[in-house]
Amino acid sequence: GTDSDMREFNMGFCGTGKNQYCSATLDLSDLNGEDIKYYAIAQDHFNTVQSTVIENVHVDTVKPVIENNEYSVDGDNVRIMVDSDGPAEVVYKDLTDDKPKWKKLCNEKQTEKTGNICDKTKRFKGKRYNTVIIRALYKADNYDEVSIKFFA
């Protein structure tokens, strides 16, 4: 896009009234990889106009692809290796935890330095079968994921 590109999106389908929430999705795939500026203008039926500040954002519509994932178990230690098609943050969630939450394996800079490979060893306690989801994430939260199961 250029500074003269402008896209108008009619949100007439949104409800009326005080404190209404409305959302929409725009297809920006033709701008993938570009830095853009955006803002929103809202106008009510009384012609009152409100606008947001201009924001800068990097358009990222492509999700990473996990090309290979391997793991090996040594007692409580599990070595997890994830190979993605580009530098990505790699996180995991152990669904067998009492309160499963996302934990970081590698950040984007680490995978960039190692040829898009995240290779980490984590300790899993409890002598149980674990079901773990592994995600490779790009900055815009586009992701690919795999699930692994093991006893540790």
Short mmCIF file of N, CA and C in Angstrom, two decimals, residues 2-152:
data_model
loop_
_atom_site.label_atom_id
_atom_site.label_comp_id
_atom_site.label_asym_id
_atom_site.label_seq_id
_atom_site.Cartn_x
_atom_site.Cartn_y
_atom_site.Cartn_z
N THR A 2 0.21 2.32 -0.31
CA THR A 2 0.85 3.63 -0.28
C THR A 2 0.05 4.55 0.64
N ASP A 3 0.59 5.76 0.87
CA ASP A 3 -0.12 6.70 1.73
C ASP A 3 -1.49 7.05 1.18
N SER A 4 -1.68 6.91 -0.13
CA SER A 4 -2.97 7.27 -0.71
C SER A 4 -3.98 6.12 -0.66
N ASP A 5 -3.53 4.91 -0.30
CA ASP A 5 -4.47 3.79 -0.17
C ASP A 5 -5.36 4.02 1.05
N MET A 6 -6.65 3.82 0.85
CA MET A 6 -7.56 3.97 1.97
C MET A 6 -8.68 2.95 1.79
N ARG A 7 -9.03 2.29 2.86
CA ARG A 7 -10.10 1.31 2.81
C ARG A 7 -11.20 1.73 3.76
N GLU A 8 -12.39 1.75 3.25
CA GLU A 8 -13.53 2.09 4.08
C GLU A 8 -14.30 0.81 4.39
N PHE A 9 -14.71 0.69 5.62
CA PHE A 9 -15.43 -0.50 6.04
C PHE A 9 -16.68 -0.04 6.79
N ASN A 10 -17.84 -0.34 6.25
CA ASN A 10 -19.09 0.08 6.86
C ASN A 10 -19.47 -0.89 7.96
N MET A 11 -19.65 -0.36 9.15
CA MET A 11 -20.01 -1.19 10.30
C MET A 11 -21.48 -0.98 10.67
N GLY A 12 -22.31 -0.74 9.66
CA GLY A 12 -23.72 -0.50 9.89
C GLY A 12 -24.44 -1.67 10.54
N PHE A 13 -23.84 -2.83 10.55
CA PHE A 13 -24.45 -4.00 11.18
C PHE A 13 -24.34 -3.98 12.70
N CYS A 14 -23.58 -3.02 13.25
CA CYS A 14 -23.40 -2.95 14.70
C CYS A 14 -24.68 -2.44 15.36
N GLY A 15 -24.87 -2.87 16.59
CA GLY A 15 -26.03 -2.42 17.36
C GLY A 15 -25.92 -0.96 17.73
N THR A 16 -27.05 -0.38 18.15
CA THR A 16 -27.07 1.01 18.58
C THR A 16 -27.29 1.05 20.08
N GLY A 17 -27.01 2.21 20.66
CA GLY A 17 -27.20 2.38 22.09
C GLY A 17 -25.89 2.72 22.77
N LYS A 18 -25.97 2.94 24.06
CA LYS A 18 -24.81 3.35 24.84
C LYS A 18 -23.88 2.17 25.10
N ASN A 19 -22.57 2.42 25.04
CA ASN A 19 -21.53 1.44 25.36
C ASN A 19 -21.67 0.14 24.57
N GLN A 20 -21.87 0.26 23.30
CA GLN A 20 -21.98 -0.92 22.42
C GLN A 20 -20.59 -1.38 22.00
N TYR A 21 -20.45 -2.68 21.85
CA TYR A 21 -19.20 -3.27 21.38
C TYR A 21 -19.47 -3.90 20.02
N CYS A 22 -18.59 -3.65 19.09
CA CYS A 22 -18.74 -4.20 17.75
C CYS A 22 -17.36 -4.52 17.21
N SER A 23 -17.24 -5.63 16.51
CA SER A 23 -15.94 -5.98 15.94
C SER A 23 -16.12 -6.46 14.51
N ALA A 24 -15.03 -6.40 13.78
CA ALA A 24 -15.03 -6.83 12.39
C ALA A 24 -13.65 -7.31 12.02
N THR A 25 -13.57 -8.08 10.97
CA THR A 25 -12.30 -8.58 10.47
C THR A 25 -12.09 -8.04 9.06
N LEU A 26 -10.90 -7.52 8.81
CA LEU A 26 -10.55 -7.03 7.49
C LEU A 26 -9.50 -7.94 6.87
N ASP A 27 -9.62 -8.19 5.60
CA ASP A 27 -8.63 -8.99 4.88
C ASP A 27 -7.50 -8.08 4.41
N LEU A 28 -6.35 -8.20 5.05
CA LEU A 28 -5.19 -7.38 4.69
C LEU A 28 -4.09 -8.23 4.06
N SER A 29 -4.45 -9.41 3.56
CA SER A 29 -3.44 -10.33 3.04
C SER A 29 -2.64 -9.72 1.90
N ASP A 30 -3.22 -8.80 1.14
CA ASP A 30 -2.47 -8.17 0.05
C ASP A 30 -1.42 -7.19 0.57
N LEU A 31 -1.47 -6.88 1.86
CA LEU A 31 -0.50 -5.98 2.48
C LEU A 31 0.47 -6.74 3.39
N ASN A 32 0.46 -8.06 3.33
CA ASN A 32 1.31 -8.86 4.22
C ASN A 32 2.77 -8.43 4.11
N GLY A 33 3.39 -8.27 5.28
CA GLY A 33 4.80 -7.89 5.34
C GLY A 33 5.03 -6.39 5.32
N GLU A 34 3.98 -5.60 5.13
CA GLU A 34 4.13 -4.15 5.06
C GLU A 34 3.79 -3.51 6.40
N ASP A 35 4.35 -2.32 6.62
CA ASP A 35 3.98 -1.50 7.77
C ASP A 35 2.89 -0.54 7.30
N ILE A 36 1.80 -0.50 8.03
CA ILE A 36 0.69 0.38 7.65
C ILE A 36 0.30 1.26 8.83
N LYS A 37 -0.48 2.29 8.52
CA LYS A 37 -1.09 3.14 9.53
C LYS A 37 -2.58 2.92 9.44
N TYR A 38 -3.25 2.91 10.59
CA TYR A 38 -4.70 2.76 10.56
C TYR A 38 -5.34 3.61 11.66
N TYR A 39 -6.58 3.91 11.43
CA TYR A 39 -7.38 4.61 12.43
C TYR A 39 -8.84 4.29 12.15
N ALA A 40 -9.69 4.61 13.10
CA ALA A 40 -11.11 4.35 12.94
C ALA A 40 -11.89 5.63 13.22
N ILE A 41 -12.96 5.78 12.47
CA ILE A 41 -13.87 6.90 12.67
C ILE A 41 -15.25 6.32 12.89
N ALA A 42 -15.91 6.78 13.93
CA ALA A 42 -17.28 6.33 14.20
C ALA A 42 -18.21 7.54 14.15
N GLN A 43 -19.36 7.34 13.52
CA GLN A 43 -20.34 8.40 13.41
C GLN A 43 -21.70 7.83 13.79
N ASP A 44 -22.40 8.53 14.69
CA ASP A 44 -23.71 8.04 15.10
C ASP A 44 -24.81 8.69 14.27
N HIS A 45 -26.06 8.34 14.59
CA HIS A 45 -27.17 8.85 13.79
C HIS A 45 -27.43 10.34 14.01
N PHE A 46 -26.76 10.97 14.98
CA PHE A 46 -26.83 12.42 15.17
C PHE A 46 -25.68 13.12 14.44
N ASN A 47 -24.91 12.34 13.68
CA ASN A 47 -23.73 12.83 12.95
C ASN A 47 -22.59 13.27 13.87
N THR A 48 -22.59 12.77 15.10
CA THR A 48 -21.46 12.99 16.00
C THR A 48 -20.33 12.06 15.55
N VAL A 49 -19.14 12.61 15.41
CA VAL A 49 -18.01 11.84 14.89
C VAL A 49 -16.92 11.72 15.96
N GLN A 50 -16.41 10.53 16.12
CA GLN A 50 -15.27 10.26 16.99
C GLN A 50 -14.23 9.51 16.18
N SER A 51 -12.96 9.79 16.44
CA SER A 51 -11.92 9.05 15.73
C SER A 51 -10.83 8.62 16.71
N THR A 52 -10.14 7.56 16.34
CA THR A 52 -9.03 7.07 17.16
C THR A 52 -7.75 7.76 16.70
N VAL A 53 -6.70 7.59 17.46
CA VAL A 53 -5.39 8.09 17.03
C VAL A 53 -4.87 7.17 15.92
N ILE A 54 -3.96 7.68 15.14
CA ILE A 54 -3.35 6.88 14.06
C ILE A 54 -2.36 5.91 14.69
N GLU A 55 -2.51 4.64 14.37
CA GLU A 55 -1.64 3.59 14.88
C GLU A 55 -0.78 3.03 13.75
N ASN A 56 0.44 2.65 14.07
CA ASN A 56 1.32 1.96 13.13
C ASN A 56 1.31 0.48 13.46
N VAL A 57 1.22 -0.37 12.45
CA VAL A 57 1.19 -1.80 12.68
C VAL A 57 1.87 -2.51 11.51
N HIS A 58 2.52 -3.61 11.83
CA HIS A 58 3.13 -4.46 10.81
C HIS A 58 2.11 -5.54 10.47
N VAL A 59 1.76 -5.67 9.20
CA VAL A 59 0.76 -6.65 8.78
C VAL A 59 1.42 -8.01 8.65
N ASP A 60 0.87 -8.98 9.37
CA ASP A 60 1.38 -10.35 9.35
C ASP A 60 0.18 -11.28 9.28
N THR A 61 -0.14 -11.76 8.09
CA THR A 61 -1.32 -12.60 7.90
C THR A 61 -0.97 -14.07 7.70
N VAL A 62 0.32 -14.38 7.72
CA VAL A 62 0.77 -15.75 7.44
C VAL A 62 1.08 -16.46 8.76
N LYS A 63 0.64 -17.69 8.88
CA LYS A 63 0.97 -18.44 10.09
C LYS A 63 2.21 -19.29 9.85
N PRO A 64 2.97 -19.54 10.92
CA PRO A 64 4.14 -20.40 10.77
C PRO A 64 3.71 -21.84 10.49
N VAL A 65 4.63 -22.62 10.01
CA VAL A 65 4.37 -24.04 9.78
C VAL A 65 5.42 -24.83 10.55
N ILE A 66 4.94 -25.71 11.43
CA ILE A 66 5.85 -26.62 12.13
C ILE A 66 6.19 -27.73 11.15
N GLU A 67 7.43 -27.74 10.68
CA GLU A 67 7.85 -28.70 9.67
C GLU A 67 8.27 -30.03 10.27
N ASN A 68 8.74 -29.98 11.52
CA ASN A 68 9.18 -31.21 12.17
C ASN A 68 9.13 -30.98 13.68
N ASN A 69 8.72 -31.99 14.41
CA ASN A 69 8.81 -31.94 15.87
C ASN A 69 9.21 -33.32 16.37
N GLU A 70 10.12 -33.31 17.31
CA GLU A 70 10.60 -34.56 17.90
C GLU A 70 10.73 -34.34 19.40
N TYR A 71 10.67 -35.44 20.13
CA TYR A 71 10.92 -35.35 21.55
C TYR A 71 11.55 -36.66 22.01
N SER A 72 12.30 -36.57 23.10
CA SER A 72 12.89 -37.76 23.72
C SER A 72 12.77 -37.61 25.23
N VAL A 73 12.50 -38.74 25.90
CA VAL A 73 12.26 -38.74 27.34
C VAL A 73 13.43 -39.44 28.04
N ASP A 74 13.95 -38.77 29.08
CA ASP A 74 15.01 -39.34 29.91
C ASP A 74 14.60 -39.10 31.37
N GLY A 75 13.87 -40.04 31.95
CA GLY A 75 13.35 -39.86 33.30
C GLY A 75 12.30 -38.77 33.32
N ASP A 76 12.54 -37.73 34.15
CA ASP A 76 11.63 -36.58 34.22
C ASP A 76 11.93 -35.55 33.14
N ASN A 77 13.06 -35.65 32.47
CA ASN A 77 13.47 -34.67 31.47
C ASN A 77 12.99 -35.05 30.09
N VAL A 78 12.43 -34.06 29.41
CA VAL A 78 11.95 -34.28 28.05
C VAL A 78 12.61 -33.23 27.14
N ARG A 79 13.32 -33.72 26.15
CA ARG A 79 13.95 -32.84 25.17
C ARG A 79 12.95 -32.65 24.02
N ILE A 80 12.61 -31.40 23.77
CA ILE A 80 11.63 -31.06 22.73
C ILE A 80 12.35 -30.28 21.64
N MET A 81 12.20 -30.75 20.41
CA MET A 81 12.81 -30.09 19.25
C MET A 81 11.71 -29.75 18.24
N VAL A 82 11.63 -28.48 17.90
CA VAL A 82 10.61 -28.01 16.97
C VAL A 82 11.32 -27.24 15.86
N ASP A 83 11.02 -27.60 14.63
CA ASP A 83 11.58 -26.95 13.44
C ASP A 83 10.43 -26.28 12.70
N SER A 84 10.48 -24.95 12.60
CA SER A 84 9.42 -24.23 11.89
C SER A 84 9.98 -23.60 10.62
N ASP A 85 9.08 -23.11 9.77
CA ASP A 85 9.50 -22.56 8.48
C ASP A 85 10.03 -21.14 8.57
N GLY A 86 10.10 -20.57 9.76
CA GLY A 86 10.64 -19.22 9.94
C GLY A 86 10.88 -18.98 11.41
N PRO A 87 11.57 -17.89 11.76
CA PRO A 87 11.82 -17.59 13.17
C PRO A 87 10.50 -17.37 13.90
N ALA A 88 10.25 -18.14 14.92
CA ALA A 88 8.99 -18.04 15.66
C ALA A 88 9.24 -18.24 17.14
N GLU A 89 8.37 -17.69 17.96
CA GLU A 89 8.37 -18.00 19.38
C GLU A 89 7.74 -19.38 19.52
N VAL A 90 8.31 -20.22 20.39
CA VAL A 90 7.76 -21.56 20.60
C VAL A 90 7.35 -21.67 22.07
N VAL A 91 6.08 -22.03 22.28
CA VAL A 91 5.53 -22.16 23.62
C VAL A 91 4.88 -23.53 23.77
N TYR A 92 4.63 -23.92 25.02
CA TYR A 92 3.98 -25.21 25.25
C TYR A 92 3.01 -25.10 26.42
N LYS A 93 2.04 -26.00 26.44
CA LYS A 93 1.07 -26.09 27.54
C LYS A 93 0.87 -27.56 27.85
N ASP A 94 1.09 -27.92 29.11
CA ASP A 94 0.89 -29.30 29.57
C ASP A 94 -0.56 -29.42 30.04
N LEU A 95 -1.39 -30.07 29.26
CA LEU A 95 -2.81 -30.19 29.57
C LEU A 95 -3.08 -31.04 30.80
N THR A 96 -2.08 -31.78 31.25
CA THR A 96 -2.27 -32.61 32.44
C THR A 96 -1.94 -31.85 33.73
N ASP A 97 -1.46 -30.61 33.63
CA ASP A 97 -1.26 -29.79 34.82
C ASP A 97 -2.61 -29.45 35.45
N ASP A 98 -2.60 -29.16 36.74
CA ASP A 98 -3.84 -28.75 37.42
C ASP A 98 -4.40 -27.47 36.80
N LYS A 99 -3.52 -26.52 36.50
CA LYS A 99 -3.92 -25.26 35.86
C LYS A 99 -3.02 -25.05 34.64
N PRO A 100 -3.37 -25.66 33.51
CA PRO A 100 -2.52 -25.54 32.32
C PRO A 100 -2.35 -24.09 31.88
N LYS A 101 -1.13 -23.72 31.57
CA LYS A 101 -0.86 -22.38 31.04
C LYS A 101 0.30 -22.44 30.05
N TRP A 102 0.34 -21.46 29.17
CA TRP A 102 1.39 -21.41 28.16
C TRP A 102 2.71 -21.02 28.81
N LYS A 103 3.77 -21.76 28.46
CA LYS A 103 5.12 -21.49 28.95
C LYS A 103 6.05 -21.42 27.74
N LYS A 104 7.04 -20.55 27.84
CA LYS A 104 7.94 -20.33 26.72
C LYS A 104 9.02 -21.40 26.65
N LEU A 105 9.23 -21.93 25.44
CA LEU A 105 10.39 -22.80 25.17
C LEU A 105 11.51 -21.97 24.57
N CYS A 106 11.22 -21.23 23.50
CA CYS A 106 12.22 -20.41 22.81
C CYS A 106 11.57 -19.12 22.33
N ASN A 107 12.33 -18.04 22.34
CA ASN A 107 11.81 -16.81 21.75
C ASN A 107 12.22 -16.73 20.29
N GLU A 108 11.68 -15.76 19.59
CA GLU A 108 11.91 -15.63 18.15
C GLU A 108 13.39 -15.43 17.82
N LYS A 109 14.11 -14.65 18.62
CA LYS A 109 15.53 -14.42 18.36
C LYS A 109 16.34 -15.71 18.50
N GLN A 110 15.96 -16.55 19.48
CA GLN A 110 16.67 -17.82 19.65
C GLN A 110 16.48 -18.73 18.44
N THR A 111 15.25 -18.83 17.94
CA THR A 111 15.01 -19.70 16.79
C THR A 111 15.64 -19.14 15.53
N GLU A 112 15.71 -17.81 15.44
CA GLU A 112 16.35 -17.19 14.27
C GLU A 112 17.84 -17.54 14.23
N LYS A 113 18.49 -17.55 15.39
CA LYS A 113 19.93 -17.85 15.48
C LYS A 113 20.23 -19.31 15.19
N THR A 114 19.26 -20.20 15.40
CA THR A 114 19.51 -21.63 15.26
C THR A 114 18.85 -22.22 14.02
N GLY A 115 18.61 -21.41 13.00
CA GLY A 115 18.03 -21.92 11.76
C GLY A 115 16.58 -22.35 11.93
N ASN A 116 15.82 -21.59 12.74
CA ASN A 116 14.38 -21.83 12.96
C ASN A 116 14.10 -23.09 13.77
N ILE A 117 15.07 -23.50 14.57
CA ILE A 117 14.91 -24.70 15.41
C ILE A 117 14.90 -24.29 16.87
N CYS A 118 13.93 -24.80 17.60
CA CYS A 118 13.88 -24.66 19.05
C CYS A 118 14.21 -26.03 19.63
N ASP A 119 15.26 -26.11 20.45
CA ASP A 119 15.72 -27.38 21.03
C ASP A 119 15.94 -27.13 22.52
N LYS A 120 14.98 -27.56 23.34
CA LYS A 120 15.04 -27.32 24.78
C LYS A 120 14.68 -28.59 25.55
N THR A 121 15.24 -28.70 26.74
CA THR A 121 14.90 -29.79 27.65
C THR A 121 14.14 -29.20 28.82
N LYS A 122 13.00 -29.80 29.13
CA LYS A 122 12.16 -29.37 30.25
C LYS A 122 11.93 -30.54 31.19
N ARG A 123 11.71 -30.23 32.44
CA ARG A 123 11.47 -31.26 33.45
C ARG A 123 9.96 -31.37 33.70
N PHE A 124 9.44 -32.56 33.64
CA PHE A 124 8.04 -32.85 33.91
C PHE A 124 7.99 -33.80 35.09
N LYS A 125 7.38 -33.35 36.18
CA LYS A 125 7.32 -34.15 37.41
C LYS A 125 5.98 -34.85 37.53
N GLY A 126 5.95 -35.91 38.27
CA GLY A 126 4.69 -36.54 38.59
C GLY A 126 4.53 -37.96 38.12
N LYS A 127 5.47 -38.48 37.35
CA LYS A 127 5.38 -39.85 36.83
C LYS A 127 3.98 -40.13 36.29
N ARG A 128 3.65 -39.45 35.23
CA ARG A 128 2.32 -39.59 34.63
C ARG A 128 2.41 -39.41 33.12
N TYR A 129 1.32 -39.75 32.47
CA TYR A 129 1.22 -39.47 31.04
C TYR A 129 0.94 -37.98 30.87
N ASN A 130 1.69 -37.34 30.03
CA ASN A 130 1.53 -35.91 29.77
C ASN A 130 1.02 -35.71 28.35
N THR A 131 0.08 -34.81 28.22
CA THR A 131 -0.37 -34.37 26.91
C THR A 131 0.04 -32.91 26.79
N VAL A 132 0.91 -32.63 25.85
CA VAL A 132 1.49 -31.29 25.72
C VAL A 132 1.20 -30.74 24.33
N ILE A 133 0.70 -29.51 24.30
CA ILE A 133 0.50 -28.80 23.04
C ILE A 133 1.70 -27.88 22.84
N ILE A 134 2.27 -27.91 21.65
CA ILE A 134 3.40 -27.05 21.31
C ILE A 134 2.96 -26.12 20.19
N ARG A 135 3.21 -24.83 20.35
CA ARG A 135 2.85 -23.84 19.34
C ARG A 135 4.07 -23.08 18.86
N ALA A 136 4.13 -22.85 17.57
CA ALA A 136 5.06 -21.90 16.98
C ALA A 136 4.23 -20.67 16.63
N LEU A 137 4.62 -19.51 17.17
CA LEU A 137 3.84 -18.28 17.04
C LEU A 137 4.62 -17.21 16.30
N TYR A 138 3.92 -16.46 15.46
CA TYR A 138 4.47 -15.23 14.90
C TYR A 138 3.96 -14.07 15.74
N LYS A 139 4.53 -12.89 15.52
CA LYS A 139 4.22 -11.72 16.34
C LYS A 139 2.73 -11.38 16.36
N ALA A 140 2.03 -11.63 15.29
CA ALA A 140 0.60 -11.28 15.23
C ALA A 140 -0.26 -12.40 15.80
N ASP A 141 0.34 -13.31 16.55
CA ASP A 141 -0.36 -14.43 17.17
C ASP A 141 -0.89 -15.45 16.17
N ASN A 142 -0.40 -15.43 14.95
CA ASN A 142 -0.69 -16.52 14.02
C ASN A 142 0.16 -17.70 14.47
N TYR A 143 -0.42 -18.90 14.45
CA TYR A 143 0.33 -20.03 14.99
C TYR A 143 -0.02 -21.33 14.30
N ASP A 144 0.90 -22.28 14.46
CA ASP A 144 0.69 -23.67 14.11
C ASP A 144 0.96 -24.45 15.38
N GLU A 145 0.28 -25.58 15.57
CA GLU A 145 0.51 -26.33 16.79
C GLU A 145 0.47 -27.83 16.54
N VAL A 146 1.16 -28.52 17.42
CA VAL A 146 1.15 -29.99 17.42
C VAL A 146 0.93 -30.45 18.86
N SER A 147 0.49 -31.67 19.00
CA SER A 147 0.29 -32.25 20.33
C SER A 147 1.16 -33.48 20.46
N ILE A 148 1.80 -33.62 21.62
CA ILE A 148 2.61 -34.80 21.89
C ILE A 148 2.16 -35.43 23.20
N LYS A 149 2.34 -36.73 23.32
CA LYS A 149 1.99 -37.45 24.55
C LYS A 149 3.19 -38.32 24.95
N PHE A 150 3.49 -38.31 26.24
CA PHE A 150 4.62 -39.08 26.74
C PHE A 150 4.44 -39.36 28.22
N PHE A 151 5.20 -40.30 28.72
CA PHE A 151 5.21 -40.63 30.14
C PHE A 151 6.51 -40.12 30.72
N ALA A 152 6.42 -39.26 31.73
CA ALA A 152 7.62 -38.73 32.39
C ALA A 152 7.35 -38.53 33.86
#
